[in-house]
mmCIF file with all atom_site columns, C-alpha atoms in Angstrom:
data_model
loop_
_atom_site.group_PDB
_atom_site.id
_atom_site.type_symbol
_atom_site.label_atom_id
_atom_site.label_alt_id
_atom_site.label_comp_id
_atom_site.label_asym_id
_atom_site.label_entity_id
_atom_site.label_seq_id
_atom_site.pdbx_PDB_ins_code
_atom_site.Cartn_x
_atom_site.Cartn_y
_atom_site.Cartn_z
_atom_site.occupancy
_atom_site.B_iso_or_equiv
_atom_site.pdbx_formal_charge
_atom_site.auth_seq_id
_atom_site.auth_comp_id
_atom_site.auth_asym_id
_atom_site.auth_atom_id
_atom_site.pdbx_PDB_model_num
ATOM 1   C CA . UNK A 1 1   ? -205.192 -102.293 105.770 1.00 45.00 ? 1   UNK A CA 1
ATOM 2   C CA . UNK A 1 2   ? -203.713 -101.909 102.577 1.00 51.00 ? 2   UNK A CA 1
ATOM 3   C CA . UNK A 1 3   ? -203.953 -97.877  102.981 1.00 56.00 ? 3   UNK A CA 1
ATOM 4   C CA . UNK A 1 4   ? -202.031 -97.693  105.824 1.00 54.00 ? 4   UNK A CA 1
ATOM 5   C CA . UNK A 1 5   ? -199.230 -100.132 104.420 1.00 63.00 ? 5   UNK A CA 1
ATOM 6   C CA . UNK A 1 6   ? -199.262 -97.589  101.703 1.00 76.00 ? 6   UNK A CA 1
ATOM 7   C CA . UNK A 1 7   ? -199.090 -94.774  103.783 1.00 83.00 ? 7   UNK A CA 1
ATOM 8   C CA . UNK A 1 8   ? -196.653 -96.490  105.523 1.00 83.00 ? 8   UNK A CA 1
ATOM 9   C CA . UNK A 1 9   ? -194.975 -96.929  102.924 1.00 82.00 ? 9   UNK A CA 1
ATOM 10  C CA . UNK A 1 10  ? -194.787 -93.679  101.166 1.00 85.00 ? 10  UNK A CA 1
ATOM 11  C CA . UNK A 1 11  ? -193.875 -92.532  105.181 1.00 88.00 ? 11  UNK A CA 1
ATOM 12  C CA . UNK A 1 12  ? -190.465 -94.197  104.768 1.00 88.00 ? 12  UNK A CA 1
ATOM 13  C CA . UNK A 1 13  ? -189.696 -93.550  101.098 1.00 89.00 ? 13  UNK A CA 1
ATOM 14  C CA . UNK A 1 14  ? -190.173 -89.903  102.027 1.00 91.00 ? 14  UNK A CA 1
ATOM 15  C CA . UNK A 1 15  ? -187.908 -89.853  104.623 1.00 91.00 ? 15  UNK A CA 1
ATOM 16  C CA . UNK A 1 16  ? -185.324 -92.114  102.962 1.00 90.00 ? 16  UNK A CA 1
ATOM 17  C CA . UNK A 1 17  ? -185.697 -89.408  100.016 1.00 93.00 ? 17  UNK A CA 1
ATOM 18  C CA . UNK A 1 18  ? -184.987 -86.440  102.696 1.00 93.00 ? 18  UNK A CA 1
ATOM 19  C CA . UNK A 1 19  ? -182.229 -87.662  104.455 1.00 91.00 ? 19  UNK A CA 1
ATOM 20  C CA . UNK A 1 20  ? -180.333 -89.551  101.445 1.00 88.00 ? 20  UNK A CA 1
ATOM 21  C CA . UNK A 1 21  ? -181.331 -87.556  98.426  1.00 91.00 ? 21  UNK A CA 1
ATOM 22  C CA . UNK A 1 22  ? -178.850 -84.440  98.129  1.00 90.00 ? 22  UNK A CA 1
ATOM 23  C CA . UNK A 1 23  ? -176.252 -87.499  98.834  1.00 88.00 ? 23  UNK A CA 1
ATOM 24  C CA . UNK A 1 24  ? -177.058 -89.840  95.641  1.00 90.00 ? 24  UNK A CA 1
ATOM 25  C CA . UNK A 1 25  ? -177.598 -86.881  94.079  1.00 91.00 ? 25  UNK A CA 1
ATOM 26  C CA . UNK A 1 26  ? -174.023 -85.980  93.998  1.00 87.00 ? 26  UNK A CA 1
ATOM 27  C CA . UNK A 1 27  ? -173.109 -89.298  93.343  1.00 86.00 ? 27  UNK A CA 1
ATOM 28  C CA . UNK A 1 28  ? -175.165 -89.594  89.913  1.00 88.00 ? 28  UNK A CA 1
ATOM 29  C CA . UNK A 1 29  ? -173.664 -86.092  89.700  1.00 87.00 ? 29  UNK A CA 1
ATOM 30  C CA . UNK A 1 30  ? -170.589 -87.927  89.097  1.00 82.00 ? 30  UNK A CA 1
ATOM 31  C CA . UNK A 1 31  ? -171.673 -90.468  86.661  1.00 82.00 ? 31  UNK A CA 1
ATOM 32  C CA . UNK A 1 32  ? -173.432 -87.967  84.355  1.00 84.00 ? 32  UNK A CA 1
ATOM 33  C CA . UNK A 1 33  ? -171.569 -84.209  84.712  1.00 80.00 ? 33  UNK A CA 1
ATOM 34  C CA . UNK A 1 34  ? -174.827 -83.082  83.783  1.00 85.00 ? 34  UNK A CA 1
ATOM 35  C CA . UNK A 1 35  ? -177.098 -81.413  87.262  1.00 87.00 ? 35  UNK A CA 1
ATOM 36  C CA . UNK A 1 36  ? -180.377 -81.470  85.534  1.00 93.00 ? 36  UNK A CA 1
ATOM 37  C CA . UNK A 1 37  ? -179.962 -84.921  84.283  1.00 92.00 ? 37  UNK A CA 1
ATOM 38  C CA . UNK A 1 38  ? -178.309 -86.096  88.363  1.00 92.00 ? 38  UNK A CA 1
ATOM 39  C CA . UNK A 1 39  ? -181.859 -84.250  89.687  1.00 94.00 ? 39  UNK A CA 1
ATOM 40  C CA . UNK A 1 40  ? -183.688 -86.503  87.260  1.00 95.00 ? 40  UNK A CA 1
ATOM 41  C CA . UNK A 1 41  ? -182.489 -89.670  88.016  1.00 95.00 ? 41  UNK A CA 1
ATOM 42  C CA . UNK A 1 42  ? -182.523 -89.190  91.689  1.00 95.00 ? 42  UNK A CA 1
ATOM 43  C CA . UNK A 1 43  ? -186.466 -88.638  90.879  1.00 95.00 ? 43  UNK A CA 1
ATOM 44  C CA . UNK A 1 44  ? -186.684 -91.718  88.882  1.00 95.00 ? 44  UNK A CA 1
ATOM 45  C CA . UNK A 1 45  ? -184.944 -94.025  91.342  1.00 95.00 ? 45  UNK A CA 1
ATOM 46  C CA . UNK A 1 46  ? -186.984 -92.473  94.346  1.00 93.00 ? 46  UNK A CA 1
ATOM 47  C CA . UNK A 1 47  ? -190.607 -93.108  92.339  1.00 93.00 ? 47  UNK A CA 1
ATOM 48  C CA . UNK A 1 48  ? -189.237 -96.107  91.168  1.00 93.00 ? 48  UNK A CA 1
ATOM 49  C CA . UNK A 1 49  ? -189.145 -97.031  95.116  1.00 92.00 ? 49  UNK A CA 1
ATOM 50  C CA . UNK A 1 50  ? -192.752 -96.029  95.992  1.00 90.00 ? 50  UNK A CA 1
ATOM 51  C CA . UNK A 1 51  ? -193.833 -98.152  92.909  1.00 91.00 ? 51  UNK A CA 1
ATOM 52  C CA . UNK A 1 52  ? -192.004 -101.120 95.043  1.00 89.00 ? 52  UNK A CA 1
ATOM 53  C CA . UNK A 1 53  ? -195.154 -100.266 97.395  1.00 85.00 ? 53  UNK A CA 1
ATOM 54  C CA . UNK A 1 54  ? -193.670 -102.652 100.420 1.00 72.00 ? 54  UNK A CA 1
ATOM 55  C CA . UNK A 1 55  ? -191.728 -104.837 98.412  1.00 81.00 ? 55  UNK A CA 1
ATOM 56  C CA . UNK A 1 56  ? -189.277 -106.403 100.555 1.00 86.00 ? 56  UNK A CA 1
ATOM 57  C CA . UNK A 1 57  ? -185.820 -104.422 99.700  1.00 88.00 ? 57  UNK A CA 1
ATOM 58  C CA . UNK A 1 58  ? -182.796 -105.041 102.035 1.00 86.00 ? 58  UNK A CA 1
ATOM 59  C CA . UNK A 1 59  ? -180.954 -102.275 101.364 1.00 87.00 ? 59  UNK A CA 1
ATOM 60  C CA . UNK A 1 60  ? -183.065 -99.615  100.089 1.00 89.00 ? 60  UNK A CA 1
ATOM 61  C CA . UNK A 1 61  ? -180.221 -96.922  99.614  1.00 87.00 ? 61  UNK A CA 1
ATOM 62  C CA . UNK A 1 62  ? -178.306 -99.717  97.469  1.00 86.00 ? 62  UNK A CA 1
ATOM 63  C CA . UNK A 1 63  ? -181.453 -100.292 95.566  1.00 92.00 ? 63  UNK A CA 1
ATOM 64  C CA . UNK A 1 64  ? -181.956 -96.470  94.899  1.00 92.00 ? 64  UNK A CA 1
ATOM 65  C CA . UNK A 1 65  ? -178.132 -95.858  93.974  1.00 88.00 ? 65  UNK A CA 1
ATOM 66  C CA . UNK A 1 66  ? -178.293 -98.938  91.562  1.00 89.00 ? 66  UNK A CA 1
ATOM 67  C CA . UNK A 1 67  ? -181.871 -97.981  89.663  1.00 93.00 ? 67  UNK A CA 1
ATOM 68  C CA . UNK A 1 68  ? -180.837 -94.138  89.252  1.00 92.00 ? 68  UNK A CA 1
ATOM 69  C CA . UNK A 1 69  ? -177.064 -95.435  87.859  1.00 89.00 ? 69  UNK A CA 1
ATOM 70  C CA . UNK A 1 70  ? -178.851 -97.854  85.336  1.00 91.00 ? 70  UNK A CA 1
ATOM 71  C CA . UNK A 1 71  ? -181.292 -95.120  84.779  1.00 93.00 ? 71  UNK A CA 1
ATOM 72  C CA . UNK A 1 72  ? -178.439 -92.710  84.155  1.00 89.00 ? 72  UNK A CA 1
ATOM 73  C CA . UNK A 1 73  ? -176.582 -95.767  82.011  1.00 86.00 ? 73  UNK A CA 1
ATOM 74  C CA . UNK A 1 74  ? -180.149 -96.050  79.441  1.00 87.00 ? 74  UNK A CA 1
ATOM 75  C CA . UNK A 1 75  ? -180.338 -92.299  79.053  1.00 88.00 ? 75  UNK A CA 1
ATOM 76  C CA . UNK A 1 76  ? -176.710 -91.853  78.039  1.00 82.00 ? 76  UNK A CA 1
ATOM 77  C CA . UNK A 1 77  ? -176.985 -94.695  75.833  1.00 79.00 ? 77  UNK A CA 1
ATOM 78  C CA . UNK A 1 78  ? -180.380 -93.440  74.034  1.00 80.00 ? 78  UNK A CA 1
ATOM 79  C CA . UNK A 1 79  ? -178.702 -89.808  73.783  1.00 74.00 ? 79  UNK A CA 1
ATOM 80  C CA . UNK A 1 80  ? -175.243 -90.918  72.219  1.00 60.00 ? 80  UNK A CA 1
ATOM 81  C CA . UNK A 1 81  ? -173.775 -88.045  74.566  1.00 45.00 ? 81  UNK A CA 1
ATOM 82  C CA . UNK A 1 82  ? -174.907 -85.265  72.200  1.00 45.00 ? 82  UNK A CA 1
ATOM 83  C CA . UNK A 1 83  ? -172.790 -82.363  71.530  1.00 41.00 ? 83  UNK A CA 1
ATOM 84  C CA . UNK A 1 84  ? -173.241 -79.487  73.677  1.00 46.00 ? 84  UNK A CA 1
ATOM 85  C CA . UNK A 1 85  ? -172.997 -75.910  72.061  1.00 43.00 ? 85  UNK A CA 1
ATOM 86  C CA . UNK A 1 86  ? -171.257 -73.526  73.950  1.00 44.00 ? 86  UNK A CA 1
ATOM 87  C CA . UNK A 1 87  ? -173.559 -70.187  74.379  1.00 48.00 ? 87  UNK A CA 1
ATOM 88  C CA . UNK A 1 88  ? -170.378 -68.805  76.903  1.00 47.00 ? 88  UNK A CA 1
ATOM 89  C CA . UNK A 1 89  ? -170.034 -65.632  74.453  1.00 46.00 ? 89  UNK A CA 1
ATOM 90  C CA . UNK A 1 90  ? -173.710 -65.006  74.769  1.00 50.00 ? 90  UNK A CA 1
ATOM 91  C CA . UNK A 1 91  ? -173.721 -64.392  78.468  1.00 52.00 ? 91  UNK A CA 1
ATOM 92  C CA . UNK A 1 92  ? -170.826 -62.303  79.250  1.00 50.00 ? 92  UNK A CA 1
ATOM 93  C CA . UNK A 1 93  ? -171.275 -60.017  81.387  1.00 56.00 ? 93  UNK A CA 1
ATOM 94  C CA . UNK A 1 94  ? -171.034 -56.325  81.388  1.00 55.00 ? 94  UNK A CA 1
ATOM 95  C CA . UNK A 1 95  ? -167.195 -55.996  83.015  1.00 59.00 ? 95  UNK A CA 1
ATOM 96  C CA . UNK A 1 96  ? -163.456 -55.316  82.054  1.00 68.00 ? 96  UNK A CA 1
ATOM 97  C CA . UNK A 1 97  ? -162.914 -59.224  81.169  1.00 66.00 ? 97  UNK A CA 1
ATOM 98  C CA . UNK A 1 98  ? -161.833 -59.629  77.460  1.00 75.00 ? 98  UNK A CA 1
ATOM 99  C CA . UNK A 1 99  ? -163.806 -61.936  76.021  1.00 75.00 ? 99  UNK A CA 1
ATOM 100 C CA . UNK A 1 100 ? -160.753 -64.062  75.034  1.00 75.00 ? 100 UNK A CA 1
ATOM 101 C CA . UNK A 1 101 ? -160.294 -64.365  78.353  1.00 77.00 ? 101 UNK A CA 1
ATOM 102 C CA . UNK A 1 102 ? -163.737 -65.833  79.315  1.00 76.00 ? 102 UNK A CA 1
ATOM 103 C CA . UNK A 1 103 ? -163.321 -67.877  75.746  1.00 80.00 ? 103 UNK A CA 1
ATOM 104 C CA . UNK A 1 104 ? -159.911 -69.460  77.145  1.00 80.00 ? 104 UNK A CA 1
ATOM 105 C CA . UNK A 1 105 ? -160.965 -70.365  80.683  1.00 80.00 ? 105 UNK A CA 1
ATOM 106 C CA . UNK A 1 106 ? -164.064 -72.151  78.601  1.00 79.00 ? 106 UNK A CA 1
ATOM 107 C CA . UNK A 1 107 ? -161.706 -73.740  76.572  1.00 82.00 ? 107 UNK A CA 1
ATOM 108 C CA . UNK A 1 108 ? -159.761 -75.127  79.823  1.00 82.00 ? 108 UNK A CA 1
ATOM 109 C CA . UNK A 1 109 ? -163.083 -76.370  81.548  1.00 80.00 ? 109 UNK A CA 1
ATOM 110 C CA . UNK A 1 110 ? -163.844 -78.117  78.392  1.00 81.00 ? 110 UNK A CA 1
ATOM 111 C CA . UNK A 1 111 ? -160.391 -79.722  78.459  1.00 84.00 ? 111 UNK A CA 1
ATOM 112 C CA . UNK A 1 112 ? -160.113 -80.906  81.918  1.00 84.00 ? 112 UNK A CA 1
ATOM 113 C CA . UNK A 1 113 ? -164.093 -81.853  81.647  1.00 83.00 ? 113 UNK A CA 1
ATOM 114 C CA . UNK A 1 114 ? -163.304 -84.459  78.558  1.00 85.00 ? 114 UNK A CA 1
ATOM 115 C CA . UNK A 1 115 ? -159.851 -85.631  81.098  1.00 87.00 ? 115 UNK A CA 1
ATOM 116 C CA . UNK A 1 116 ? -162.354 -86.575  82.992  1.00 86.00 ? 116 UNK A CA 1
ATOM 117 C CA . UNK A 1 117 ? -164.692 -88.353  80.986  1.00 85.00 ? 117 UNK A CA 1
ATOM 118 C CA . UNK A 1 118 ? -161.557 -90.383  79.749  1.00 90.00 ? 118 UNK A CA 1
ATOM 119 C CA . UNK A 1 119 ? -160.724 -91.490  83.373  1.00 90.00 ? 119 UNK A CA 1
ATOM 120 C CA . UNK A 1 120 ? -162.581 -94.007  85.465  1.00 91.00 ? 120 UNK A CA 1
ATOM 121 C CA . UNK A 1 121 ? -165.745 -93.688  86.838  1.00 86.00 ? 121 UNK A CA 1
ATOM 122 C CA . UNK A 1 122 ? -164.299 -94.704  90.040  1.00 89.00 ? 122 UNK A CA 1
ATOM 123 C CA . UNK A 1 123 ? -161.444 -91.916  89.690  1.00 92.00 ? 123 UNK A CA 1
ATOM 124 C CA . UNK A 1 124 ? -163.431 -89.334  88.303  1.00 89.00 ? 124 UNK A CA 1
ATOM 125 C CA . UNK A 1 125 ? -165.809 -89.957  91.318  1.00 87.00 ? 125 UNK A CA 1
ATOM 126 C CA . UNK A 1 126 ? -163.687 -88.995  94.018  1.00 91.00 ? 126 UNK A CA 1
ATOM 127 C CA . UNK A 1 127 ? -162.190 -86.132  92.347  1.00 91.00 ? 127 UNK A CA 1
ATOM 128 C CA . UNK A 1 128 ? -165.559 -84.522  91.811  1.00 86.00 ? 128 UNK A CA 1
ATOM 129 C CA . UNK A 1 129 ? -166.404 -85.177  95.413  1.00 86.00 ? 129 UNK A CA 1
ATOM 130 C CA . UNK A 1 130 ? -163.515 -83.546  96.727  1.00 90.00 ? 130 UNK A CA 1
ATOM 131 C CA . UNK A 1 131 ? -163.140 -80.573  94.185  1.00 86.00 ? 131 UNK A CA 1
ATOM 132 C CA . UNK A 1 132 ? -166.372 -79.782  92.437  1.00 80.00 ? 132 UNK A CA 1
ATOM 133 C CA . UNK A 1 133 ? -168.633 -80.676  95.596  1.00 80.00 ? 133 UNK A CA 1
ATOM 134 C CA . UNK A 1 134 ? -165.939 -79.940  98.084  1.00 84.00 ? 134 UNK A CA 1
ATOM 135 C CA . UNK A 1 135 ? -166.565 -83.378  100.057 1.00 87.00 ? 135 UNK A CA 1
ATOM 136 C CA . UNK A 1 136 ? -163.932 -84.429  103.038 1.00 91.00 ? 136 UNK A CA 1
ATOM 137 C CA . UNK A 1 137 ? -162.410 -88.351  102.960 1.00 92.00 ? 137 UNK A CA 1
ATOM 138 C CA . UNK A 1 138 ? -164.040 -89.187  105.569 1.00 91.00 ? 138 UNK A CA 1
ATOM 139 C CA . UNK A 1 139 ? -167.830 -88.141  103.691 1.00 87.00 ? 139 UNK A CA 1
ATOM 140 C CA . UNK A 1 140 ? -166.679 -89.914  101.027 1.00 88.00 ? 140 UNK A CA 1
ATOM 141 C CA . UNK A 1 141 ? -165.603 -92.993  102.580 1.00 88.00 ? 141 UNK A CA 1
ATOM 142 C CA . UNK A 1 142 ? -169.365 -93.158  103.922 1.00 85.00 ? 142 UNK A CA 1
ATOM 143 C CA . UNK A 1 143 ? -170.945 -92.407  101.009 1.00 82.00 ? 143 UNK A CA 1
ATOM 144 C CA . UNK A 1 144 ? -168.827 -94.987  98.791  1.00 84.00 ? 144 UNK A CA 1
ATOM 145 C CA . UNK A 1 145 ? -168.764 -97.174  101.644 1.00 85.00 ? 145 UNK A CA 1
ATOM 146 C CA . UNK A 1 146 ? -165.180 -97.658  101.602 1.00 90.00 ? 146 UNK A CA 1
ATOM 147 C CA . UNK A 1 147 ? -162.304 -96.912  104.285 1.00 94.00 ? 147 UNK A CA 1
ATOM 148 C CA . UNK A 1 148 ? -160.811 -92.621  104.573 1.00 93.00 ? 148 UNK A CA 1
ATOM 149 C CA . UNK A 1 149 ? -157.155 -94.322  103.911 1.00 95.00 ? 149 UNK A CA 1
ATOM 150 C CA . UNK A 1 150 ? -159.098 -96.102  100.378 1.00 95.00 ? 150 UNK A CA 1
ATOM 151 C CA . UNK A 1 151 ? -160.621 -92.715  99.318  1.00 94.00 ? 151 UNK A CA 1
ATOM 152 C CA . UNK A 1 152 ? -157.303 -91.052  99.614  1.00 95.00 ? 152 UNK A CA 1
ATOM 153 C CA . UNK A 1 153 ? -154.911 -93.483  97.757  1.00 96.00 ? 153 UNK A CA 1
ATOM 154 C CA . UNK A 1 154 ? -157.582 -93.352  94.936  1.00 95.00 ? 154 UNK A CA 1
ATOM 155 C CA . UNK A 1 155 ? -157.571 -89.421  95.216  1.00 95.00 ? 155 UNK A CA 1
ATOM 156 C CA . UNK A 1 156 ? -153.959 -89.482  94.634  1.00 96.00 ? 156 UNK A CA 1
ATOM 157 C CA . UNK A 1 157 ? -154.161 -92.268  92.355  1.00 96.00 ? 157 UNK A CA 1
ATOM 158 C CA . UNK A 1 158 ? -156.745 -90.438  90.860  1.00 95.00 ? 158 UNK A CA 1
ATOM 159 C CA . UNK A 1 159 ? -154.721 -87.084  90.776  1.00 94.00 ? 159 UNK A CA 1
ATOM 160 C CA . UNK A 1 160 ? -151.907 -88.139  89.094  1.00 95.00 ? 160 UNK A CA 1
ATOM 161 C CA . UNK A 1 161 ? -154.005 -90.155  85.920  1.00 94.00 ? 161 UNK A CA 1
ATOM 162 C CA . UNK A 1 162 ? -155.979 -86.733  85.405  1.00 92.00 ? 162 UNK A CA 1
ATOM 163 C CA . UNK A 1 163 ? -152.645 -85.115  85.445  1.00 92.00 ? 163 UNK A CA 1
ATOM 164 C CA . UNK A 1 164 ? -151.383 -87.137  82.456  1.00 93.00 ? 164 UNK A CA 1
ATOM 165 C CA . UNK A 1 165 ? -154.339 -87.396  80.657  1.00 91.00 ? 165 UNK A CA 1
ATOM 166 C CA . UNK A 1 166 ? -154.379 -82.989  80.926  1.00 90.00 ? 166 UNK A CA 1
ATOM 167 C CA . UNK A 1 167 ? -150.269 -83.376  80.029  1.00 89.00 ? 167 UNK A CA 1
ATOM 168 C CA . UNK A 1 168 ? -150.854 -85.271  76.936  1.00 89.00 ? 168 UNK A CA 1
ATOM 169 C CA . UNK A 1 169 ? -153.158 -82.689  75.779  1.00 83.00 ? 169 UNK A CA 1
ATOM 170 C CA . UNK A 1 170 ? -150.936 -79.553  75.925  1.00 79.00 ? 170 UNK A CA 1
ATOM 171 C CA . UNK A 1 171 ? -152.862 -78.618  79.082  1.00 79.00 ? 171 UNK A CA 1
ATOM 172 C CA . UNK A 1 172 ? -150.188 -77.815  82.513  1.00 72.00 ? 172 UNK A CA 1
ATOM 173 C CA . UNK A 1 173 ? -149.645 -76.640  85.906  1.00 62.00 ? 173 UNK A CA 1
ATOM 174 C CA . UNK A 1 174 ? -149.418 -73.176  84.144  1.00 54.00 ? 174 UNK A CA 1
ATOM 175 C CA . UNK A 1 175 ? -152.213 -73.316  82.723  1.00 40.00 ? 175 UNK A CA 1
ATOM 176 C CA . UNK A 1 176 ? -154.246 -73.254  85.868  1.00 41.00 ? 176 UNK A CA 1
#
């Protein structure tokens, strides 16, 4: 009996995992900039289910976004956000582009990557849904569980603070 619980079990994890994981992935995408690190945690949360083995969980997508988020949370916090190095130079490729070119547009993405690590996570959420993962409103709204008309007042909301926080540091609409 206990076998086919399991089975059970690990039955509807699995599916949960197939039809929700590229989803929360994105959305721990968000939290983390990082895709290795968003892969990760949606592995953690997902194992972290089957160890649940039946527990009774309500909302198991709730469950799974909270556990990879806290997951996500512990990691940043053991890791101090450790400097990156930029290798950009070391992988140029063999074309016309000056290489102060490539070293300016990696200057830019750094900029407007540390704009958004200054907004909210709430703010910086939607805008990487809409321009990094090229989500709709209304894909967002179900995802975040919150109305089309919310996600696009916090777009523009959300808009308009990256746009000052870019301003502030020297960065403009001519620079794009």
């Amino acid at each position: 009996m206990a076998t086919r619980q399991s089975s059970a079990w690990s039955a509807e994890v699995e599916s949960l995992y197939r039809s929700q994981a590229r989803e929360l992935w994105a959305l721990f995408y968000v939290q983390c900039c990082d895709r290795e690190r968003a892969h990760d945690a949606v592995q953690e949360s997902f194992t972290r289910l089957h160890e649940q083995n039946g527990t009774t969980i309500r909302d198991k997508r709730a469950w799974v976004l909270q556990v990879g988020r806290n997951w996500l949370r512990d990691v940043a916090r053991r890791q101090k956000v450790a400097a990156r190095s930029v290798e950009s130079l070391d992988h140029v490729p063999d074309t016309e582009v000056e290489p102060y070119f490539i070293l300016q547009q990696v200057e830019l993405q750094s900029r407007v990557r540390e704009a958004l690590n200054r907004l909210r996570l709430e703010d910086r959420e939607v805008l990487v849904l809409r321009y990094a993962l090229d989500w709709s409103s209304n894909r967002m709204s179900t995802a975040l569980n919150i109305s089309s008309a919310a996600i696009d007042m916090r777009l523009s909301r959300a808009r308009r603070r990256l746009a000052e926080i870019l301003g502030n540091t020297g960065v403009g609409h001519e620079s794009d």
